[in-house]
Amino acid sequence: MADKEDQKSAAITIKKYANRRLYNTATSSYVTLDHLCQMVKDGLDFVVYDAKTGEDITRSVLTQIIVEEEAKGQNLLPIPFLRQLIGFYGDNMQWMVPRYLEYSMQSFARNQEQMREYFQNTLGGIFPFGGLEQMGKQNLAMFERAMRMFTPFGPHEEGAEGGAAPAPAAKPPAAADHSLDELQKRVDDLQKQIASITKTGAKNG
């Protein structure tokens, strides 16, 4: 039993060759992106290395899996969210986005089963919003709102005439600390909203 748990927790090494073929060193067999996608869903951790250079290319391979899934119609990433995310590349708040998204996704993952049970119990086992796809859109609206929390720190903001307002002057350290405090407050508010949904589901369950 312990051996199976160790196997599941240990990162599996995947090698990517010049011909783009992926090789699973644990099973001594070639795999596809679909296989890696299923491994992620099964909770199996893996690291992908370039077979020639030894470079860790896990991030690019995982990104490729997302692109493949989106191309199949598994639309988890709304266009406004993608635009906002792209806009943060090169922004002075770029360093904060990864940890914020990771924190938000971890929180959502912890609560998703309770939210699923809540919807099933309150609506007689029928998912709301006209099906699973629409439910996903509703859930991800939370992440779009989360990304909009960053807009007060961005350089672009629509003015009263509809044009772009000039970029604000650099903030002194005290003002920057205040901005970070305000951002943390908004993060806390978002977590309270999630907790409220969870508590409501527990009471009605």
mmCIF file of C-alpha atoms in Angstrom:
data_model
loop_
_atom_site.group_PDB
_atom_site.id
_atom_site.type_symbol
_atom_site.label_atom_id
_atom_site.label_comp_id
_atom_site.label_asym_id
_atom_site.label_seq_id
_atom_site.Cartn_x
_atom_site.Cartn_y
_atom_site.Cartn_z
ATOM 1 C CA MET A 1 0.000 0.000 0.000
ATOM 2 C CA ALA A 2 2.835 2.335 0.914
ATOM 3 C CA ASP A 3 4.584 1.571 -2.377
ATOM 4 C CA LYS A 4 1.499 2.673 -4.347
ATOM 5 C CA GLU A 5 1.260 5.914 -2.386
ATOM 6 C CA ASP A 6 4.956 6.609 -2.946
ATOM 7 C CA GLN A 7 4.544 5.928 -6.663
ATOM 8 C CA LYS A 8 1.631 8.340 -6.843
ATOM 9 C CA SER A 9 3.439 11.118 -4.943
ATOM 10 C CA ALA A 10 6.810 10.788 -6.690
ATOM 11 C CA ALA A 11 7.176 12.855 -9.857
ATOM 12 C CA ILE A 12 7.373 10.704 -12.980
ATOM 13 C CA THR A 13 9.994 11.667 -15.542
ATOM 14 C CA ILE A 14 8.775 12.242 -19.079
ATOM 15 C CA LYS A 15 11.297 12.799 -21.854
ATOM 16 C CA LYS A 16 10.466 14.712 -25.010
ATOM 17 C CA TYR A 17 12.518 13.854 -28.083
ATOM 18 C CA ALA A 18 13.299 15.883 -31.183
ATOM 19 C CA ASN A 19 10.527 14.113 -33.094
ATOM 20 C CA ARG A 20 8.106 15.480 -30.444
ATOM 21 C CA ARG A 21 7.462 12.010 -29.059
ATOM 22 C CA LEU A 22 6.983 11.781 -25.297
ATOM 23 C CA TYR A 23 8.529 8.887 -23.378
ATOM 24 C CA ASN A 24 7.342 7.803 -19.926
ATOM 25 C CA THR A 25 10.390 6.469 -18.107
ATOM 26 C CA ALA A 26 8.225 4.866 -15.394
ATOM 27 C CA THR A 27 6.350 2.620 -17.825
ATOM 28 C CA SER A 28 9.064 2.498 -20.513
ATOM 29 C CA SER A 29 6.535 3.472 -23.169
ATOM 30 C CA TYR A 30 5.680 6.371 -25.431
ATOM 31 C CA VAL A 31 2.719 8.509 -24.429
ATOM 32 C CA THR A 32 0.620 11.285 -25.906
ATOM 33 C CA LEU A 33 -0.661 14.587 -24.582
ATOM 34 C CA ASP A 34 -3.977 12.839 -23.889
ATOM 35 C CA HIS A 35 -2.139 10.393 -21.652
ATOM 36 C CA LEU A 36 -0.476 13.231 -19.763
ATOM 37 C CA CYS A 37 -3.818 14.986 -19.437
ATOM 38 C CA GLN A 38 -5.313 11.883 -17.833
ATOM 39 C CA MET A 39 -2.311 11.590 -15.518
ATOM 40 C CA VAL A 40 -2.991 15.118 -14.278
ATOM 41 C CA LYS A 41 -6.651 14.250 -13.643
ATOM 42 C CA ASP A 42 -5.556 11.106 -11.795
ATOM 43 C CA GLY A 43 -3.316 13.165 -9.532
ATOM 44 C CA LEU A 44 -0.071 11.743 -10.915
ATOM 45 C CA ASP A 45 2.755 14.265 -10.822
ATOM 46 C CA PHE A 46 5.269 14.338 -13.655
ATOM 47 C CA VAL A 47 8.127 16.454 -14.927
ATOM 48 C CA VAL A 48 8.924 16.780 -18.628
ATOM 49 C CA TYR A 49 12.524 17.197 -19.788
ATOM 50 C CA ASP A 50 13.948 17.865 -23.209
ATOM 51 C CA ALA A 51 15.772 14.619 -24.000
ATOM 52 C CA LYS A 52 18.633 16.446 -25.752
ATOM 53 C CA THR A 53 19.273 19.469 -23.537
ATOM 54 C CA GLY A 54 17.854 18.239 -20.231
ATOM 55 C CA GLU A 55 15.826 21.450 -19.924
ATOM 56 C CA ASP A 56 12.685 21.321 -17.800
ATOM 57 C CA ILE A 57 9.832 21.984 -20.245
ATOM 58 C CA THR A 58 6.951 20.951 -17.981
ATOM 59 C CA ARG A 59 5.316 24.380 -18.130
ATOM 60 C CA SER A 60 5.214 24.485 -21.934
ATOM 61 C CA VAL A 61 3.869 20.920 -22.158
ATOM 62 C CA LEU A 62 1.102 21.626 -19.626
ATOM 63 C CA THR A 63 0.242 24.782 -21.557
ATOM 64 C CA GLN A 64 0.080 22.704 -24.738
ATOM 65 C CA ILE A 65 -2.366 20.326 -23.026
ATOM 66 C CA ILE A 66 -4.600 23.278 -22.157
ATOM 67 C CA VAL A 67 -4.482 24.489 -25.771
ATOM 68 C CA GLU A 68 -5.419 21.010 -27.000
ATOM 69 C CA GLU A 69 -8.345 20.748 -24.574
ATOM 70 C CA GLU A 70 -9.613 24.208 -25.517
ATOM 71 C CA ALA A 71 -9.415 23.221 -29.200
ATOM 72 C CA LYS A 72 -11.666 20.229 -28.445
ATOM 73 C CA GLY A 73 -14.356 22.563 -27.153
ATOM 74 C CA GLN A 74 -13.525 22.218 -23.456
ATOM 75 C CA ASN A 75 -13.830 25.974 -22.999
ATOM 76 C CA LEU A 76 -12.680 26.702 -19.454
ATOM 77 C CA LEU A 77 -10.891 29.952 -20.234
ATOM 78 C CA PRO A 78 -13.210 32.851 -21.141
ATOM 79 C CA ILE A 79 -11.890 35.294 -23.732
ATOM 80 C CA PRO A 80 -12.008 38.303 -21.343
ATOM 81 C CA PHE A 81 -9.953 36.319 -18.823
ATOM 82 C CA LEU A 82 -7.362 35.443 -21.476
ATOM 83 C CA ARG A 83 -7.117 39.079 -22.573
ATOM 84 C CA GLN A 84 -6.628 40.216 -18.988
ATOM 85 C CA LEU A 85 -4.017 37.541 -18.387
ATOM 86 C CA ILE A 86 -2.062 38.480 -21.522
ATOM 87 C CA GLY A 87 -2.211 42.117 -20.458
ATOM 88 C CA PHE A 88 -0.234 41.318 -17.315
ATOM 89 C CA TYR A 89 2.817 40.085 -19.224
ATOM 90 C CA GLY A 90 5.488 42.735 -18.689
ATOM 91 C CA ASP A 91 3.317 44.624 -16.187
ATOM 92 C CA ASN A 92 4.897 45.650 -12.896
ATOM 93 C CA MET A 93 2.335 43.461 -11.091
ATOM 94 C CA GLN A 94 3.223 40.381 -13.154
ATOM 95 C CA TRP A 95 5.066 38.793 -10.234
ATOM 96 C CA MET A 96 1.864 38.713 -8.191
ATOM 97 C CA VAL A 97 -0.418 37.075 -10.763
ATOM 98 C CA PRO A 98 0.935 33.468 -10.595
ATOM 99 C CA ARG A 99 0.702 33.195 -6.822
ATOM 100 C CA TYR A 100 -2.728 34.847 -6.803
ATOM 101 C CA LEU A 101 -4.103 32.481 -9.450
ATOM 102 C CA GLU A 102 -2.564 29.496 -7.654
ATOM 103 C CA TYR A 103 -4.137 30.596 -4.372
ATOM 104 C CA SER A 104 -7.538 31.093 -6.023
ATOM 105 C CA MET A 105 -7.461 27.724 -7.785
ATOM 106 C CA GLN A 106 -6.454 25.918 -4.583
ATOM 107 C CA SER A 107 -9.338 27.556 -2.766
ATOM 108 C CA PHE A 108 -11.780 26.648 -5.538
ATOM 109 C CA ALA A 109 -10.531 23.043 -5.567
ATOM 110 C CA ARG A 110 -11.065 22.746 -1.815
ATOM 111 C CA ASN A 111 -14.662 23.919 -2.138
ATOM 112 C CA GLN A 112 -15.736 22.404 -5.460
ATOM 113 C CA GLU A 113 -17.111 19.170 -3.991
ATOM 114 C CA GLN A 114 -19.143 21.062 -1.387
ATOM 115 C CA MET A 115 -20.436 23.404 -4.095
ATOM 116 C CA ARG A 116 -21.330 20.418 -6.299
ATOM 117 C CA GLU A 117 -23.250 18.766 -3.457
ATOM 118 C CA TYR A 118 -25.008 22.050 -2.700
ATOM 119 C CA PHE A 119 -26.293 22.406 -6.259
ATOM 120 C CA GLN A 120 -27.336 18.758 -6.408
ATOM 121 C CA ASN A 121 -29.178 18.817 -3.066
ATOM 122 C CA THR A 122 -30.968 22.118 -3.584
ATOM 123 C CA LEU A 123 -32.021 21.424 -7.176
ATOM 124 C CA GLY A 124 -32.893 17.740 -6.928
ATOM 125 C CA GLY A 125 -29.726 16.449 -8.537
ATOM 126 C CA ILE A 126 -29.990 18.752 -11.546
ATOM 127 C CA PHE A 127 -27.120 21.109 -12.239
ATOM 128 C CA PRO A 128 -28.180 24.740 -12.658
ATOM 129 C CA PHE A 129 -27.356 27.235 -15.416
ATOM 130 C CA GLY A 130 -28.591 24.993 -18.249
ATOM 131 C CA GLY A 131 -25.917 22.305 -18.078
ATOM 132 C CA LEU A 132 -22.327 21.635 -17.155
ATOM 133 C CA GLU A 133 -20.861 24.006 -19.735
ATOM 134 C CA GLN A 134 -22.884 26.949 -18.469
ATOM 135 C CA MET A 135 -22.060 26.012 -14.880
ATOM 136 C CA GLY A 136 -18.389 26.204 -15.725
ATOM 137 C CA LYS A 137 -18.895 29.688 -17.145
ATOM 138 C CA GLN A 138 -20.634 30.786 -13.968
ATOM 139 C CA ASN A 139 -17.898 29.371 -11.764
ATOM 140 C CA LEU A 140 -15.141 30.991 -13.802
ATOM 141 C CA ALA A 141 -16.864 34.348 -13.601
ATOM 142 C CA MET A 142 -15.388 34.426 -10.116
ATOM 143 C CA PHE A 143 -11.904 34.317 -11.581
ATOM 144 C CA GLU A 144 -12.718 37.092 -14.035
ATOM 145 C CA ARG A 145 -13.810 39.226 -11.102
ATOM 146 C CA ALA A 146 -10.631 38.265 -9.319
ATOM 147 C CA MET A 147 -8.514 39.444 -12.251
ATOM 148 C CA ARG A 148 -10.409 42.737 -12.344
ATOM 149 C CA MET A 149 -9.254 43.340 -8.794
ATOM 150 C CA PHE A 150 -5.879 44.204 -10.263
ATOM 151 C CA THR A 151 -7.187 46.984 -12.509
ATOM 152 C CA PRO A 152 -6.576 49.820 -10.007
ATOM 153 C CA PHE A 153 -2.871 49.046 -10.334
ATOM 154 C CA GLY A 154 -2.828 48.864 -14.148
ATOM 155 C CA PRO A 155 -1.515 51.689 -16.358
ATOM 156 C CA HIS A 156 -4.664 51.913 -18.544
ATOM 157 C CA GLU A 157 -8.081 53.055 -17.462
ATOM 158 C CA GLU A 158 -10.907 54.551 -19.479
ATOM 159 C CA GLY A 159 -11.465 58.246 -18.852
ATOM 160 C CA ALA A 160 -14.710 60.196 -18.865
ATOM 161 C CA GLU A 161 -14.421 60.871 -22.624
ATOM 162 C CA GLY A 162 -13.840 57.184 -23.428
ATOM 163 C CA GLY A 163 -10.140 57.682 -24.099
ATOM 164 C CA ALA A 164 -7.210 56.280 -22.179
ATOM 165 C CA ALA A 165 -6.300 58.148 -19.034
ATOM 166 C CA PRO A 166 -2.647 59.038 -18.554
ATOM 167 C CA ALA A 167 -0.562 56.599 -16.553
ATOM 168 C CA PRO A 168 -0.400 57.560 -12.872
ATOM 169 C CA ALA A 169 2.809 58.845 -11.426
ATOM 170 C CA ALA A 170 5.031 56.409 -9.588
ATOM 171 C CA LYS A 171 3.749 55.793 -6.083
ATOM 172 C CA PRO A 172 5.931 56.424 -3.059
ATOM 173 C CA PRO A 173 6.679 53.407 -0.827
ATOM 174 C CA ALA A 174 3.878 54.309 1.612
ATOM 175 C CA ALA A 175 1.316 54.430 -1.196
ATOM 176 C CA ALA A 176 2.588 51.144 -2.626
ATOM 177 C CA ASP A 177 2.177 49.478 0.774
ATOM 178 C CA HIS A 178 -1.361 50.827 0.950
ATOM 179 C CA SER A 179 -2.104 49.367 -2.513
ATOM 180 C CA LEU A 180 -0.868 45.947 -1.453
ATOM 181 C CA ASP A 181 -2.974 46.128 1.700
ATOM 182 C CA GLU A 182 -6.002 47.005 -0.414
ATOM 183 C CA LEU A 183 -5.306 44.062 -2.732
ATOM 184 C CA GLN A 184 -5.020 41.703 0.218
ATOM 185 C CA LYS A 185 -8.332 43.020 1.537
ATOM 186 C CA ARG A 186 -9.985 42.229 -1.786
ATOM 187 C CA VAL A 187 -8.492 38.723 -1.748
ATOM 188 C CA ASP A 188 -9.923 38.217 1.739
ATOM 189 C CA ASP A 189 -13.327 39.465 0.568
ATOM 190 C CA LEU A 190 -13.306 36.944 -2.279
ATOM 191 C CA GLN A 191 -12.502 34.133 0.135
ATOM 192 C CA LYS A 192 -15.377 35.208 2.386
ATOM 193 C CA GLN A 193 -17.754 34.964 -0.587
ATOM 194 C CA ILE A 194 -16.602 31.402 -1.289
ATOM 195 C CA ALA A 195 -16.921 30.477 2.393
ATOM 196 C CA SER A 196 -20.431 31.927 2.459
ATOM 197 C CA ILE A 197 -21.508 29.737 -0.471
ATOM 198 C CA THR A 198 -19.999 26.688 1.254
ATOM 199 C CA LYS A 199 -21.757 27.402 4.561
ATOM 200 C CA THR A 200 -25.080 27.918 2.789
ATOM 201 C CA GLY A 201 -24.688 24.566 1.060
ATOM 202 C CA ALA A 202 -23.892 22.836 4.376
ATOM 203 C CA LYS A 203 -27.019 24.260 6.028
ATOM 204 C CA ASN A 204 -29.315 23.295 3.178
ATOM 205 C CA GLY A 205 -27.703 19.859 2.730
#
